[in-house]
Amino acid sequence: MSDFLPACKVSDLGDGERRLVEIDDRIVVLFRVGESYYAIDDVCTHDGGPLSEGTLDDFRIACPRHGAQFDIRDGRALTMPATRATAAHETKVDDGTVYVRLSDD
């Protein structure tokens, strides 16, 4: 597992917002829900669609292509046509910065 790497400033991401970040050549979408931060790969496991362009409802992000839904807390595929999870990454906040530790997935 990698080290925590800076993703953005806390002030850059409001409640209910998302931001695409590149960390070690990997495109990750970072979400803020309340005071919590979640990070998943920006890819639908059904057809490679950009999850960052989907609709967020609570902790569910829907792929804009075919509507597959994923849980942003752990990457689980919640609805068809996706059957596999997308990679989820650990986050932490320190001194006003959001950090992400990339998973090995």
PDB file of C-alpha atoms in Angstrom:
ATOM      1  CA  MET A   1       0.000   0.000   0.000  1.00  0.00           C
ATOM      2  CA  SER A   2       1.225   3.493  -0.822  1.00  0.00           C
ATOM      3  CA  ASP A   3       1.754   6.498   1.421  1.00  0.00           C
ATOM      4  CA  PHE A   4      -0.841   9.222   1.882  1.00  0.00           C
ATOM      5  CA  LEU A   5      -0.420  11.849  -0.832  1.00  0.00           C
ATOM      6  CA  PRO A   6      -1.988  15.329  -0.974  1.00  0.00           C
ATOM      7  CA  ALA A   7      -5.124  15.552  -3.125  1.00  0.00           C
ATOM      8  CA  CYS A   8      -6.538  19.037  -2.477  1.00  0.00           C
ATOM      9  CA  LYS A   9      -7.196  21.652   0.175  1.00  0.00           C
ATOM     10  CA  VAL A  10     -10.268  21.189   2.373  1.00  0.00           C
ATOM     11  CA  SER A  11     -11.408  24.639   1.214  1.00  0.00           C
ATOM     12  CA  ASP A  12     -11.398  23.439  -2.425  1.00  0.00           C
ATOM     13  CA  LEU A  13     -14.226  20.948  -1.855  1.00  0.00           C
ATOM     14  CA  GLY A  14     -17.622  21.940  -0.468  1.00  0.00           C
ATOM     15  CA  ASP A  15     -20.205  19.580   1.022  1.00  0.00           C
ATOM     16  CA  GLY A  16     -21.730  17.447  -1.743  1.00  0.00           C
ATOM     17  CA  GLU A  17     -19.009  18.366  -4.226  1.00  0.00           C
ATOM     18  CA  ARG A  18     -16.494  16.229  -6.075  1.00  0.00           C
ATOM     19  CA  ARG A  19     -13.120  16.835  -7.643  1.00  0.00           C
ATOM     20  CA  LEU A  20     -11.008  14.863 -10.082  1.00  0.00           C
ATOM     21  CA  VAL A  21      -7.428  14.463  -8.945  1.00  0.00           C
ATOM     22  CA  GLU A  22      -4.439  12.671 -10.414  1.00  0.00           C
ATOM     23  CA  ILE A  23      -2.347  10.789  -7.893  1.00  0.00           C
ATOM     24  CA  ASP A  24       0.645   8.765  -9.069  1.00  0.00           C
ATOM     25  CA  ASP A  25      -0.748   8.649 -12.638  1.00  0.00           C
ATOM     26  CA  ARG A  26      -4.113   7.389 -11.387  1.00  0.00           C
ATOM     27  CA  ILE A  27      -7.326   9.381 -11.906  1.00  0.00           C
ATOM     28  CA  VAL A  28      -9.370   9.451  -8.708  1.00  0.00           C
ATOM     29  CA  VAL A  29     -12.621  11.218  -7.910  1.00  0.00           C
ATOM     30  CA  LEU A  30     -12.701  12.733  -4.436  1.00  0.00           C
ATOM     31  CA  PHE A  31     -16.067  13.389  -2.749  1.00  0.00           C
ATOM     32  CA  ARG A  32     -17.034  15.377   0.318  1.00  0.00           C
ATOM     33  CA  VAL A  33     -20.212  14.362   2.155  1.00  0.00           C
ATOM     34  CA  GLY A  34     -20.671  16.381   5.329  1.00  0.00           C
ATOM     35  CA  GLU A  35     -17.293  16.427   7.014  1.00  0.00           C
ATOM     36  CA  SER A  36     -16.181  13.106   5.483  1.00  0.00           C
ATOM     37  CA  TYR A  37     -14.089  12.541   2.368  1.00  0.00           C
ATOM     38  CA  TYR A  38     -14.195   9.536   0.046  1.00  0.00           C
ATOM     39  CA  ALA A  39     -12.049   8.600  -2.943  1.00  0.00           C
ATOM     40  CA  ILE A  40     -12.674   6.048  -5.682  1.00  0.00           C
ATOM     41  CA  ASP A  41     -11.239   5.386  -9.121  1.00  0.00           C
ATOM     42  CA  ASP A  42     -13.025   7.469 -11.749  1.00  0.00           C
ATOM     43  CA  VAL A  43     -14.084   4.427 -13.728  1.00  0.00           C
ATOM     44  CA  CYS A  44     -17.262   2.398 -13.989  1.00  0.00           C
ATOM     45  CA  THR A  45     -16.323  -1.277 -13.956  1.00  0.00           C
ATOM     46  CA  HIS A  46     -19.123  -2.027 -16.421  1.00  0.00           C
ATOM     47  CA  ASP A  47     -17.802  -0.058 -19.397  1.00  0.00           C
ATOM     48  CA  GLY A  48     -15.149   2.384 -18.203  1.00  0.00           C
ATOM     49  CA  GLY A  49     -17.444   5.406 -17.949  1.00  0.00           C
ATOM     50  CA  PRO A  50     -16.354   8.433 -15.891  1.00  0.00           C
ATOM     51  CA  LEU A  51     -18.046   8.202 -12.490  1.00  0.00           C
ATOM     52  CA  SER A  52     -17.111  11.820 -11.788  1.00  0.00           C
ATOM     53  CA  GLU A  53     -19.749  12.872 -14.336  1.00  0.00           C
ATOM     54  CA  GLY A  54     -22.526  10.872 -12.657  1.00  0.00           C
ATOM     55  CA  THR A  55     -25.270  11.858 -10.239  1.00  0.00           C
ATOM     56  CA  LEU A  56     -24.453  11.659  -6.514  1.00  0.00           C
ATOM     57  CA  ASP A  57     -27.280  10.733  -4.120  1.00  0.00           C
ATOM     58  CA  ASP A  58     -26.111  10.332  -0.514  1.00  0.00           C
ATOM     59  CA  PHE A  59     -23.283   7.812  -0.869  1.00  0.00           C
ATOM     60  CA  ARG A  60     -24.339   6.490  -4.301  1.00  0.00           C
ATOM     61  CA  ILE A  61     -22.747   7.655  -7.519  1.00  0.00           C
ATOM     62  CA  ALA A  62     -24.488   6.644 -10.753  1.00  0.00           C
ATOM     63  CA  CYS A  63     -22.507   6.136 -13.937  1.00  0.00           C
ATOM     64  CA  PRO A  64     -23.797   8.581 -16.562  1.00  0.00           C
ATOM     65  CA  ARG A  65     -23.646   5.969 -19.328  1.00  0.00           C
ATOM     66  CA  HIS A  66     -25.859   3.093 -18.152  1.00  0.00           C
ATOM     67  CA  GLY A  67     -26.842   4.012 -14.588  1.00  0.00           C
ATOM     68  CA  ALA A  68     -24.748   1.481 -12.664  1.00  0.00           C
ATOM     69  CA  GLN A  69     -24.432   2.691  -9.079  1.00  0.00           C
ATOM     70  CA  PHE A  70     -21.461   2.478  -6.729  1.00  0.00           C
ATOM     71  CA  ASP A  71     -21.036   3.197  -3.020  1.00  0.00           C
ATOM     72  CA  ILE A  72     -18.428   5.948  -2.692  1.00  0.00           C
ATOM     73  CA  ARG A  73     -17.491   4.739   0.802  1.00  0.00           C
ATOM     74  CA  ASP A  74     -16.074   1.409  -0.349  1.00  0.00           C
ATOM     75  CA  GLY A  75     -16.455   1.231  -4.139  1.00  0.00           C
ATOM     76  CA  ARG A  76     -19.044  -1.578  -4.058  1.00  0.00           C
ATOM     77  CA  ALA A  77     -21.158  -2.065  -7.172  1.00  0.00           C
ATOM     78  CA  LEU A  78     -24.755  -1.600  -6.008  1.00  0.00           C
ATOM     79  CA  THR A  79     -26.773  -2.041  -9.201  1.00  0.00           C
ATOM     80  CA  MET A  80     -26.518  -3.683 -12.579  1.00  0.00           C
ATOM     81  CA  PRO A  81     -25.073  -3.553 -15.107  1.00  0.00           C
ATOM     82  CA  ALA A  82     -21.935  -3.287 -12.919  1.00  0.00           C
ATOM     83  CA  THR A  83     -21.012  -6.445 -11.035  1.00  0.00           C
ATOM     84  CA  ARG A  84     -17.516  -5.539  -9.786  1.00  0.00           C
ATOM     85  CA  ALA A  85     -16.452  -2.847  -7.345  1.00  0.00           C
ATOM     86  CA  THR A  86     -14.368   0.117  -8.390  1.00  0.00           C
ATOM     87  CA  ALA A  87     -11.249   0.719  -6.309  1.00  0.00           C
ATOM     88  CA  ALA A  88     -11.777   2.759  -3.139  1.00  0.00           C
ATOM     89  CA  HIS A  89      -8.972   4.647  -1.428  1.00  0.00           C
ATOM     90  CA  GLU A  90      -8.388   5.688   2.163  1.00  0.00           C
ATOM     91  CA  THR A  91      -8.572   9.410   2.943  1.00  0.00           C
ATOM     92  CA  LYS A  92      -7.514  11.623   5.822  1.00  0.00           C
ATOM     93  CA  VAL A  93      -7.437  15.328   6.594  1.00  0.00           C
ATOM     94  CA  ASP A  94      -4.428  16.997   8.158  1.00  0.00           C
ATOM     95  CA  ASP A  95      -3.753  20.711   8.551  1.00  0.00           C
ATOM     96  CA  GLY A  96      -6.371  21.748   5.982  1.00  0.00           C
ATOM     97  CA  THR A  97      -5.311  19.275   3.307  1.00  0.00           C
ATOM     98  CA  VAL A  98      -7.121  16.143   2.116  1.00  0.00           C
ATOM     99  CA  TYR A  99      -4.767  13.201   1.597  1.00  0.00           C
ATOM    100  CA  VAL A 100      -5.427   9.962  -0.290  1.00  0.00           C
ATOM    101  CA  ARG A 101      -3.689   6.616   0.078  1.00  0.00           C
ATOM    102  CA  LEU A 102      -4.113   4.603  -3.101  1.00  0.00           C
ATOM    103  CA  SER A 103      -5.265   1.031  -2.679  1.00  0.00           C
ATOM    104  CA  ASP A 104      -3.543  -1.831  -4.444  1.00  0.00           C
ATOM    105  CA  ASP A 105      -6.703  -2.608  -6.462  1.00  0.00           C
TER     106      ASP A 105
END
